[in-house]
C-alpha angles and dihedrals in degrees: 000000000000119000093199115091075213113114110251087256100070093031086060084045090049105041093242137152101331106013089050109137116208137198133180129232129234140194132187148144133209129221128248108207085049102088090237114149106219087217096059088045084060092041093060090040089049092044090052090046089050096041089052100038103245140134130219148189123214136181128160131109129272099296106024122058134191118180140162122229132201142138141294097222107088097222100036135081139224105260130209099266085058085064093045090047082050098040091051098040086056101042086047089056115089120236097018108119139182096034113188132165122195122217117281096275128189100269086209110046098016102230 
């Protein structure tokens, strides 16, 4: 059932109601007396993306880190075993800190 008094052609153009595509928010740091590279901490981000065919921004400095994930798929949307998987693959990781993962949000319109 659609909320939008739009027709399914410009909802899908649009990214409404049932062609919405969401995403979810992180945060993290990593710690720098860990030992931790920051370039094998992206390589590991970059290989789970990848694996579960997602895409991400990220911006931050060299030790915090903020980033949005969705899908690939351009109607599809990152689920919520895509934030567990996330959640799990950061907090595994030692000497990254201060996880947090936001609720799934619209990637287009931000609610």
């Amino acid at each position: 059932m659609t909320t939008s008094t739009k027709n399914r052609r410009l909802r899908k153009k649009l990214y409404l109601d049932e062609f919405a595509v969401m995403g979810f928010d992180f945060s993290c740091k990593l710690n720098a007396e860990s030992g931790l590279d920051p370039e094998q901490f992206f390589d590991t981000l970059i290989d789970f993306i990848d694996g579960q065919e997602l895409m991400i921004d990220i911006g931050g400095s060299k030790f915090e880190f903020v980033g949005y994930v969705t899908t690939a798929a351009r109607y599809g949307s990152a689920t919520e075993a895509n934030r567990a998987d996330l959640t799990a693959l950061l907090n595994a990781i030692p000497g990254v800190e201060d996880v947090v993962i936001s609720a799934m949000t619209d990637a287009y319109y931000g609610m």
